[in-house]
mmCIF file of C-alpha atoms and ligand atoms in Angstrom:
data_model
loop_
_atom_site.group_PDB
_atom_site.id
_atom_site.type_symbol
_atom_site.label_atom_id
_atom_site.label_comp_id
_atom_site.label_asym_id
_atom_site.label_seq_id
_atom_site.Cartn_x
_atom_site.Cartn_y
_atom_site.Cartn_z
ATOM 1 C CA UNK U 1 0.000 0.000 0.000
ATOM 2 C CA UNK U 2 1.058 3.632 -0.849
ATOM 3 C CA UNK U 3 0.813 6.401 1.416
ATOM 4 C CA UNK U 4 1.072 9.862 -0.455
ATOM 5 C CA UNK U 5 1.623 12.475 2.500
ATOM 6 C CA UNK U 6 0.560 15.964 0.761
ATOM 7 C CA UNK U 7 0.657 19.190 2.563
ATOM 8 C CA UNK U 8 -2.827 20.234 2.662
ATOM 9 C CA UNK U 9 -6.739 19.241 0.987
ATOM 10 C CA UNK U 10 -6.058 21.110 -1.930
ATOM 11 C CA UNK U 11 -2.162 19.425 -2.590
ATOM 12 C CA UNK U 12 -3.829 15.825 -2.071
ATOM 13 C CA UNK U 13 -6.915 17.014 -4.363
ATOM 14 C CA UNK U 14 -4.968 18.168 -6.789
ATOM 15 C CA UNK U 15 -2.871 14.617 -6.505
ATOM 16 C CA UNK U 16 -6.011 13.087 -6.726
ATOM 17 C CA UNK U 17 -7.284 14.984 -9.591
ATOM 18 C CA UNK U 18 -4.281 14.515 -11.980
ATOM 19 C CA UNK U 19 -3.869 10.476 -10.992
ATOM 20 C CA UNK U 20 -7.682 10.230 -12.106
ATOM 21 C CA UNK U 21 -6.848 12.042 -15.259
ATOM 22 C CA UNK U 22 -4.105 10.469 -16.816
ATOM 23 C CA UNK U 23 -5.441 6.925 -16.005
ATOM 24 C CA UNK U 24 -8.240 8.117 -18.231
ATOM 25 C CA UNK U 25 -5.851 9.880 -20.430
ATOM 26 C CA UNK U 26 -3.804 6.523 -20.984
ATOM 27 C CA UNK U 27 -6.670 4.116 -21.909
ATOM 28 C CA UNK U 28 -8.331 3.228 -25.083
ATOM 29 C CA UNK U 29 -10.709 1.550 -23.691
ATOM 30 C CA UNK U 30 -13.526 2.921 -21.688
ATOM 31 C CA UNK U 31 -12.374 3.354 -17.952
ATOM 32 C CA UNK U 32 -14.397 2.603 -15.124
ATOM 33 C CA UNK U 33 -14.777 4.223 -11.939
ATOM 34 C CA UNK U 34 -16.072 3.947 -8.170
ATOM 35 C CA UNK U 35 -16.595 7.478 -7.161
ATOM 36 C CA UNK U 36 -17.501 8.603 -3.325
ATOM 37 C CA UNK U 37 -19.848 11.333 -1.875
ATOM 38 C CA UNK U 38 -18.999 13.268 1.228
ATOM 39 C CA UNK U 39 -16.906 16.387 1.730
ATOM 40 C CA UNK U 40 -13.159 14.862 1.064
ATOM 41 C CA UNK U 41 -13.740 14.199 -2.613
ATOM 42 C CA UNK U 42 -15.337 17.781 -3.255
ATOM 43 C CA UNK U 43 -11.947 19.803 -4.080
ATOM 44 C CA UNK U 44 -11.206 16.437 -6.643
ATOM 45 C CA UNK U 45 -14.299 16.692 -8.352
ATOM 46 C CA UNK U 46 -13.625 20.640 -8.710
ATOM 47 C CA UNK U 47 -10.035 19.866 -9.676
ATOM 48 C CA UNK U 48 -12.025 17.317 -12.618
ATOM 49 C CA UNK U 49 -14.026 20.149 -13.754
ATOM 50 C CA UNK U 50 -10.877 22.571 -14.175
ATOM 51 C CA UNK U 51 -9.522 20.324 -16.128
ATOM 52 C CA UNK U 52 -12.689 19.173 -18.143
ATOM 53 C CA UNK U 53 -13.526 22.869 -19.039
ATOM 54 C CA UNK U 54 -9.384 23.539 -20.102
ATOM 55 C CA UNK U 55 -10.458 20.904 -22.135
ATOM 56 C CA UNK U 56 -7.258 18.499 -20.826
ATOM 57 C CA UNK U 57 -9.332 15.842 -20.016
ATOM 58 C CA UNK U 58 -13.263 14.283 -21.220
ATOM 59 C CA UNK U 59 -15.468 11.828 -19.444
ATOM 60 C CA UNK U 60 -17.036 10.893 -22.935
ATOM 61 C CA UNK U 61 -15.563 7.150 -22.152
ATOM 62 C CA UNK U 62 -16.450 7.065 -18.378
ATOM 63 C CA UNK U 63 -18.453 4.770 -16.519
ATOM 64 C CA UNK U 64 -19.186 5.502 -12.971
ATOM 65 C CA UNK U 65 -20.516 3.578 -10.135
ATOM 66 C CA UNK U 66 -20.751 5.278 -6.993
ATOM 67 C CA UNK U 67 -20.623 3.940 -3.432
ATOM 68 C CA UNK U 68 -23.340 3.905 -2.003
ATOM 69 C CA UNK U 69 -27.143 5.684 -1.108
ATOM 70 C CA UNK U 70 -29.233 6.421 1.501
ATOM 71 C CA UNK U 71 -32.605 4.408 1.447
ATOM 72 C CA UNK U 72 -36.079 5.123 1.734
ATOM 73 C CA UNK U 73 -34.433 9.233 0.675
ATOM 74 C CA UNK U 74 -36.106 10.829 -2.337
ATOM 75 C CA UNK U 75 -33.737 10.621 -5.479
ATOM 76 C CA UNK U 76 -34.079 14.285 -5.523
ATOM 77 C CA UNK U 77 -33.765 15.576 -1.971
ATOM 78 C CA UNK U 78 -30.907 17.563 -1.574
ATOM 79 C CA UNK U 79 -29.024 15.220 0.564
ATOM 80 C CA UNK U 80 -29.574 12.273 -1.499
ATOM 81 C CA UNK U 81 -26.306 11.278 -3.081
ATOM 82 C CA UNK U 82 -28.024 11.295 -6.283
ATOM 83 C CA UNK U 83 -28.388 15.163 -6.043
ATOM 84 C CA UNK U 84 -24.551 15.027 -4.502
ATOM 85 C CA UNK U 85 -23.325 13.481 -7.514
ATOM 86 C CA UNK U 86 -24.943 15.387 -10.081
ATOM 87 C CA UNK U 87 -24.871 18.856 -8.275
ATOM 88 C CA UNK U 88 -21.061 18.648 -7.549
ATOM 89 C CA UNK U 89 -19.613 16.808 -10.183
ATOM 90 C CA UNK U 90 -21.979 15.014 -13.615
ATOM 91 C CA UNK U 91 -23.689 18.246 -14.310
ATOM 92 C CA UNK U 92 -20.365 19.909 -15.254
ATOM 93 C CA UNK U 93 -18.690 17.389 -17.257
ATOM 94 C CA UNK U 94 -19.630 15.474 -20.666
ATOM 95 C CA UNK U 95 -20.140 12.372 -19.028
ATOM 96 C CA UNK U 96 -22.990 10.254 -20.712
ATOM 97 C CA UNK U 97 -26.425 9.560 -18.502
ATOM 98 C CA UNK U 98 -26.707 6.315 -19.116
ATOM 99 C CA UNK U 99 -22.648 5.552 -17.896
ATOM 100 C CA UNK U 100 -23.829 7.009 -14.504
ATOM 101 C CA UNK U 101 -24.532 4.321 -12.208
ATOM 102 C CA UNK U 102 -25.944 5.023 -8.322
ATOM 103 C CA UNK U 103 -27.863 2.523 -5.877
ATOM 104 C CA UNK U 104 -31.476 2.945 -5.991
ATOM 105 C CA UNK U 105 -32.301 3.029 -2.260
ATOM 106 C CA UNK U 106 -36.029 3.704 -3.710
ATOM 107 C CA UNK U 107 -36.114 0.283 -5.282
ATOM 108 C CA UNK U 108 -39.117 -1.734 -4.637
ATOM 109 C CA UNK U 109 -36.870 -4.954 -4.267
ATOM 110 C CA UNK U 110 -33.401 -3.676 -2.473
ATOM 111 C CA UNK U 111 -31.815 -6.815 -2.147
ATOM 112 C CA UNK U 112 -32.523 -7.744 -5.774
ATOM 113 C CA UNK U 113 -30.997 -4.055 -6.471
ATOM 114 C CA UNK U 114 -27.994 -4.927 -4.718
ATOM 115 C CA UNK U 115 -27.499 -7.579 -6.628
ATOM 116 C CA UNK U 116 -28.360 -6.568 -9.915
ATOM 117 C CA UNK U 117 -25.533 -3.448 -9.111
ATOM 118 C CA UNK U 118 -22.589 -6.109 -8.641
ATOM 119 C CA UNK U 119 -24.106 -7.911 -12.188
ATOM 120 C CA UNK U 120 -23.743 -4.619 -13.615
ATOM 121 C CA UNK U 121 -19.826 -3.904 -12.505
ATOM 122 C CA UNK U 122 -19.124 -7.449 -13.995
ATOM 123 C CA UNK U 123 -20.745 -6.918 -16.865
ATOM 124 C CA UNK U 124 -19.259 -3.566 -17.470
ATOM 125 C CA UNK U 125 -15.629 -5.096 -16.970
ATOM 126 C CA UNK U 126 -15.077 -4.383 -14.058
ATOM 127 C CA UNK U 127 -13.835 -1.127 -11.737
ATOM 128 C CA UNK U 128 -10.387 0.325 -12.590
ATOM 129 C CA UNK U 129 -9.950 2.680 -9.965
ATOM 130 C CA UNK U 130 -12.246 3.016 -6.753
ATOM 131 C CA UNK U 131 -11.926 6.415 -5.471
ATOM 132 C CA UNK U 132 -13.195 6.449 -1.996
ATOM 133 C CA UNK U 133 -13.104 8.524 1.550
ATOM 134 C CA UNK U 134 -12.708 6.959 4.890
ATOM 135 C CA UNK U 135 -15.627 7.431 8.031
ATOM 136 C CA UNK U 136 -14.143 8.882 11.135
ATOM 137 C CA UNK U 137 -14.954 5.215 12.650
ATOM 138 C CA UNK U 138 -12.856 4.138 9.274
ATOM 139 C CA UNK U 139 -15.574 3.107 7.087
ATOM 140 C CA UNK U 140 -15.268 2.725 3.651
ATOM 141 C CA UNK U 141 -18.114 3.309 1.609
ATOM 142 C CA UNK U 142 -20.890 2.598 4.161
ATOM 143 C CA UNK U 143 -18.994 -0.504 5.486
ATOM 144 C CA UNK U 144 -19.764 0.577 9.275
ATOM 145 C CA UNK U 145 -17.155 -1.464 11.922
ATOM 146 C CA UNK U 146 -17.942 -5.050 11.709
ATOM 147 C CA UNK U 147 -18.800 -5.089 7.931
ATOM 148 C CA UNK U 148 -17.129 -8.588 6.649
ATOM 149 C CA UNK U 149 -14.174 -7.190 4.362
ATOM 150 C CA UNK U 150 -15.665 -10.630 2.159
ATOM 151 C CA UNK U 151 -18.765 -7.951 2.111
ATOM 152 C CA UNK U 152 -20.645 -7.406 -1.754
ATOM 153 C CA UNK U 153 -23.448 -4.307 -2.293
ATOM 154 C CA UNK U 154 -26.088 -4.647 0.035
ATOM 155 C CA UNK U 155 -28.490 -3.199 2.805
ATOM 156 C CA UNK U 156 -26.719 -2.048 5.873
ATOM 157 C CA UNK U 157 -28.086 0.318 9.033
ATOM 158 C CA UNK U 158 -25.783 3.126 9.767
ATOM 159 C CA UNK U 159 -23.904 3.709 13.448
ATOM 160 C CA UNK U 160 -25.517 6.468 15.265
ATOM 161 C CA UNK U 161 -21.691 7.840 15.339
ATOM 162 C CA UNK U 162 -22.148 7.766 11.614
ATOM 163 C CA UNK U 163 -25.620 9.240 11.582
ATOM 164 C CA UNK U 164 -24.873 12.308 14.072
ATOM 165 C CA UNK U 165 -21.693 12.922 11.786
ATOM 166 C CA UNK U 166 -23.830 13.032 8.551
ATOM 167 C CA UNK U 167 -26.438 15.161 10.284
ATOM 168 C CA UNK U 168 -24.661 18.012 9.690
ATOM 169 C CA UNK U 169 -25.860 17.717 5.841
ATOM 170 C CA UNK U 170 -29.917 17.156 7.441
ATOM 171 C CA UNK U 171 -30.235 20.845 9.391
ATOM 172 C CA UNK U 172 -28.231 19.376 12.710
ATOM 173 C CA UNK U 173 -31.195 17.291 13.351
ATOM 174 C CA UNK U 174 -30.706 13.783 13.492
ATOM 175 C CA UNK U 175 -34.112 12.720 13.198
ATOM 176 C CA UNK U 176 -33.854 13.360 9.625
ATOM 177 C CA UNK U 177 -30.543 11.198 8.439
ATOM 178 C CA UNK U 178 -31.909 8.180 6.750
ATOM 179 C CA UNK U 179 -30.940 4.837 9.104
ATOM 180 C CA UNK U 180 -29.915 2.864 6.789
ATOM 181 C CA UNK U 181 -28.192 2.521 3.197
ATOM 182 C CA UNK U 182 -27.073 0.692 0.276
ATOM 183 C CA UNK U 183 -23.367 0.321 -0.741
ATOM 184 C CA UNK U 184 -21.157 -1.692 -1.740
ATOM 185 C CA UNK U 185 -19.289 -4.265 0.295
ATOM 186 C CA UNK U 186 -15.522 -4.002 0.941
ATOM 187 C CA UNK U 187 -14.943 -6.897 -1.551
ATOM 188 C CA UNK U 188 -16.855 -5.116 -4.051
ATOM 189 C CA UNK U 189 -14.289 -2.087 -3.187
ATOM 190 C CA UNK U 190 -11.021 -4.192 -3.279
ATOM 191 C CA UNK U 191 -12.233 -6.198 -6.272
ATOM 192 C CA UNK U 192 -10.917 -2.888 -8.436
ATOM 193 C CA UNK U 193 -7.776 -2.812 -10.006
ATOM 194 C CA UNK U 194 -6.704 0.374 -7.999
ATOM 195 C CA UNK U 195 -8.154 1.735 -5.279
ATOM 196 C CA UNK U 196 -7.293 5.749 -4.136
ATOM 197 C CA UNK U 197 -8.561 6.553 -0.450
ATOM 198 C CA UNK U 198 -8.473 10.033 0.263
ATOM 199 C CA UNK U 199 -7.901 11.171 4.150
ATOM 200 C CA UNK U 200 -7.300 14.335 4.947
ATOM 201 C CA UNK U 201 -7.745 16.893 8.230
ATOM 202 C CA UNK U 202 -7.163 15.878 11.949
ATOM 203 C CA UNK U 203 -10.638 13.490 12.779
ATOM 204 C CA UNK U 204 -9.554 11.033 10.086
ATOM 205 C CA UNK U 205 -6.188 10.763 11.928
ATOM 206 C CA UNK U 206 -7.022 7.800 13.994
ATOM 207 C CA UNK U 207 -8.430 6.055 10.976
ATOM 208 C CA UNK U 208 -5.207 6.341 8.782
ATOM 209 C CA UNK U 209 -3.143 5.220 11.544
ATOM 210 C CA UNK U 210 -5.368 2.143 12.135
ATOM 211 C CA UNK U 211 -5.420 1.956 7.959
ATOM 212 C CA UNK U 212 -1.594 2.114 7.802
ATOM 213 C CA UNK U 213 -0.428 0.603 10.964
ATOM 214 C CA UNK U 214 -3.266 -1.477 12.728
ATOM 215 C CA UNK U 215 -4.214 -5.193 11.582
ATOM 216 C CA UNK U 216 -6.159 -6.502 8.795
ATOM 217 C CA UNK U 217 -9.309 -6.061 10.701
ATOM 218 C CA UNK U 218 -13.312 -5.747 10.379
ATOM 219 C CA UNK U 219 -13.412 -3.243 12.790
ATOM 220 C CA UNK U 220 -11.509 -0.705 10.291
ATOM 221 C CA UNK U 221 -12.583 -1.594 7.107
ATOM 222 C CA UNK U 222 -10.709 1.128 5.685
ATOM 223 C CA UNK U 223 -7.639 -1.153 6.711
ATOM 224 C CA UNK U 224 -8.477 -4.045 4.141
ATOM 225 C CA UNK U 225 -6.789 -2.027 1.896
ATOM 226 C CA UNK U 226 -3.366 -3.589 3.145
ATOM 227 C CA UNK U 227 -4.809 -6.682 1.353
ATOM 228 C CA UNK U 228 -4.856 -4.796 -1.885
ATOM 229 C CA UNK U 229 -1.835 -5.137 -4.493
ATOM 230 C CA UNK U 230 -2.966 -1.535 -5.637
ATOM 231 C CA UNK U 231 -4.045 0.662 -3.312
ATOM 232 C CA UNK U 232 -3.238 4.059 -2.188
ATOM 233 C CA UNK U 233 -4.238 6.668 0.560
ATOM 234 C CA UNK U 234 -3.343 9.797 0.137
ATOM 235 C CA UNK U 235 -4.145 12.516 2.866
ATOM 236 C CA UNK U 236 -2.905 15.932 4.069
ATOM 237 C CA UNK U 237 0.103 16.179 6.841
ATOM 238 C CA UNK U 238 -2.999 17.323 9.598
ATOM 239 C CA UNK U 239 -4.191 13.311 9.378
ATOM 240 C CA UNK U 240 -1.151 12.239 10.082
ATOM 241 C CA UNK U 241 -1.162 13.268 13.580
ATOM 242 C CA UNK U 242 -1.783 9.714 14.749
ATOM 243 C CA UNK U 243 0.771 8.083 12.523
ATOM 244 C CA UNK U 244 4.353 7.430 14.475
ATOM 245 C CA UNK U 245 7.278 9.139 13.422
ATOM 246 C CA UNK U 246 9.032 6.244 12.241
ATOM 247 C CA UNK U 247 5.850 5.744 9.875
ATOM 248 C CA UNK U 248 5.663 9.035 8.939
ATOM 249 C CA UNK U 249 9.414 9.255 7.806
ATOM 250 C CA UNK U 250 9.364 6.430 5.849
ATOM 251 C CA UNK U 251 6.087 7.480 3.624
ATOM 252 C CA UNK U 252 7.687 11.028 3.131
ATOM 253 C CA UNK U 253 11.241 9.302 2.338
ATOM 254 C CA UNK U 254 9.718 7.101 -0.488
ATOM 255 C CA UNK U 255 7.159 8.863 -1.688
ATOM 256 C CA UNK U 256 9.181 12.175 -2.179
ATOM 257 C CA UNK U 257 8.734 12.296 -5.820
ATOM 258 C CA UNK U 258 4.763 12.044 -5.643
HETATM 259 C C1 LIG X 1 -19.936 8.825 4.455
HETATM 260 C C2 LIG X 1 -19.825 8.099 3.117
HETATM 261 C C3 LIG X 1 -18.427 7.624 2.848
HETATM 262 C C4 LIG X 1 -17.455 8.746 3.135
HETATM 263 C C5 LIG X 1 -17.498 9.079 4.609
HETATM 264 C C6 LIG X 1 -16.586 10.248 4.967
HETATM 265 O O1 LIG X 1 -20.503 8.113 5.470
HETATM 266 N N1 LIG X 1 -20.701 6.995 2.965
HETATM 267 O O2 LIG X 1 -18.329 7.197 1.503
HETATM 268 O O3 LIG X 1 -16.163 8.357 2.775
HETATM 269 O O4 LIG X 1 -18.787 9.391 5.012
HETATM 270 O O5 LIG X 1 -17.199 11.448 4.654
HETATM 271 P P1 LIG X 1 -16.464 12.821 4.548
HETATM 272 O O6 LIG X 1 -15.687 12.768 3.311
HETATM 273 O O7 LIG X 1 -17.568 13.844 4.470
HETATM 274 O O8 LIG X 1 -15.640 12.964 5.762
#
């Protein structure tokens, strides 16, 4: 596993930004990605549309899947991460409706949706690169501690710790985060060829140092990604407050040309 140490959100967005671009850059064939909501991949997604509208890079030949979705959450409320995927990132680029893929958490038949979602990553090929973020509690996706990291898309009821976290998108009022979601399992994450975790500012500290330095464990799912031949976290220098020195060093020794 790689550990890009980057000064601040923008430096590791920016990272982000230009490792997305010239894996679509260097492929003939369609690329496929596994994008994230929340606020870390915001300054990425602005960093995509910079370079979409400089016309450096087009998402003409991109599939998406995303994450995950909250259930039982109108596909156009604000919050839903429908609206979140559109609003901050689909709307601005020339990426093709029908490439788009989200969970319906709507779906008369969820289970049958989760299934049908893994069919349609096989079927498209499979995920290249899985962008992600990491939960304070060091979720990936909406793999909550406990998930099994042998986990595929399905149903799964969010941590209150989650829920109060989140709430800050509902008004501060808890009452109105959804309680459960869809997403992907953390097989279905480590399953991509690459996989790019971004962590940055000081409450994801304790979940990179459990990513880069705990076990393999369930209780971190973030930290299967020691499991993976390709994956990479990069965060800013504040979320590596948890990290020892001796861990810190050796990222920032042989990583220096990053
Ligand atoms: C949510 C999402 C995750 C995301 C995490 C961190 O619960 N399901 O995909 O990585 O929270 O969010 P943020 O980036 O806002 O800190």
């Amino acid at each position: 596993m790689r550990l890009i140490i980057k000064q601040d959100y923008d430096a590791l967005s920016r990272w982000t930004a230009n490792h997305i671009i010239e894996k679509i850059k260097g492929s003939n064939q369609p690329v496929v990605l596994g994008l994230p909501t929340g606020s870390s991949p915001l300054r990425v997604y602005k960093h995509l549309i910079e370079s979409y509208n400089n016309q450096q890079v087009s998402f003409a030949n991109v599939v998406t899947f995303n994450m995950d979705e909250y259930v039982n959450l109108p596909e156009d409320h604000p919050q839903s991460y429908h609206s979140f995927m559109w609003n901050n990132f689909f709307s601005h680029i020339d990426i093709k409706p029908e490439n788009v893929h989200i969970l319906n958490g709507n779906a008369p038949d969820l289970i049958a949706e989760c299934k049908s979602y893994e069919q349609r990553i096989i079927e498209s090929g499979g995920i290249d690169l899985f962008l992600g973020g990491v939960g304070v509690d060091g979720h990936i996706a909406f793999n909550e501690p406990g998930s099994s990291l042998t986990s595929r898309t399905r149903l799964k009821t969010l941590t209150t710790e989650t829920r109060v976290i989140n709430s800050r998108f509902f008004g501060n009022d808890l009452s109105n985060v959804p309680t459960q979601a869809l997403t992907v399992g953390v097989a279905t994450v480590m399953d991509a060829k690459e996989v790019v975790v971004i962590a940055n500012g000081a409450n994801k500290a304790r979940a990179l140092a459990q990513a880069v330095e705990g076990g393999v464990s369930q209780m971190w799912t973030i930290s299967a990604l020691q499991m993976h031949q390709n994956g990479i976290i990069v965060c800013d220098e504040e979320a590596t407050s948890e990290l020892r020195v001796g861990t810190y060093r050796y990222f920032k020794d042989i990583e220096i040309d990053a």
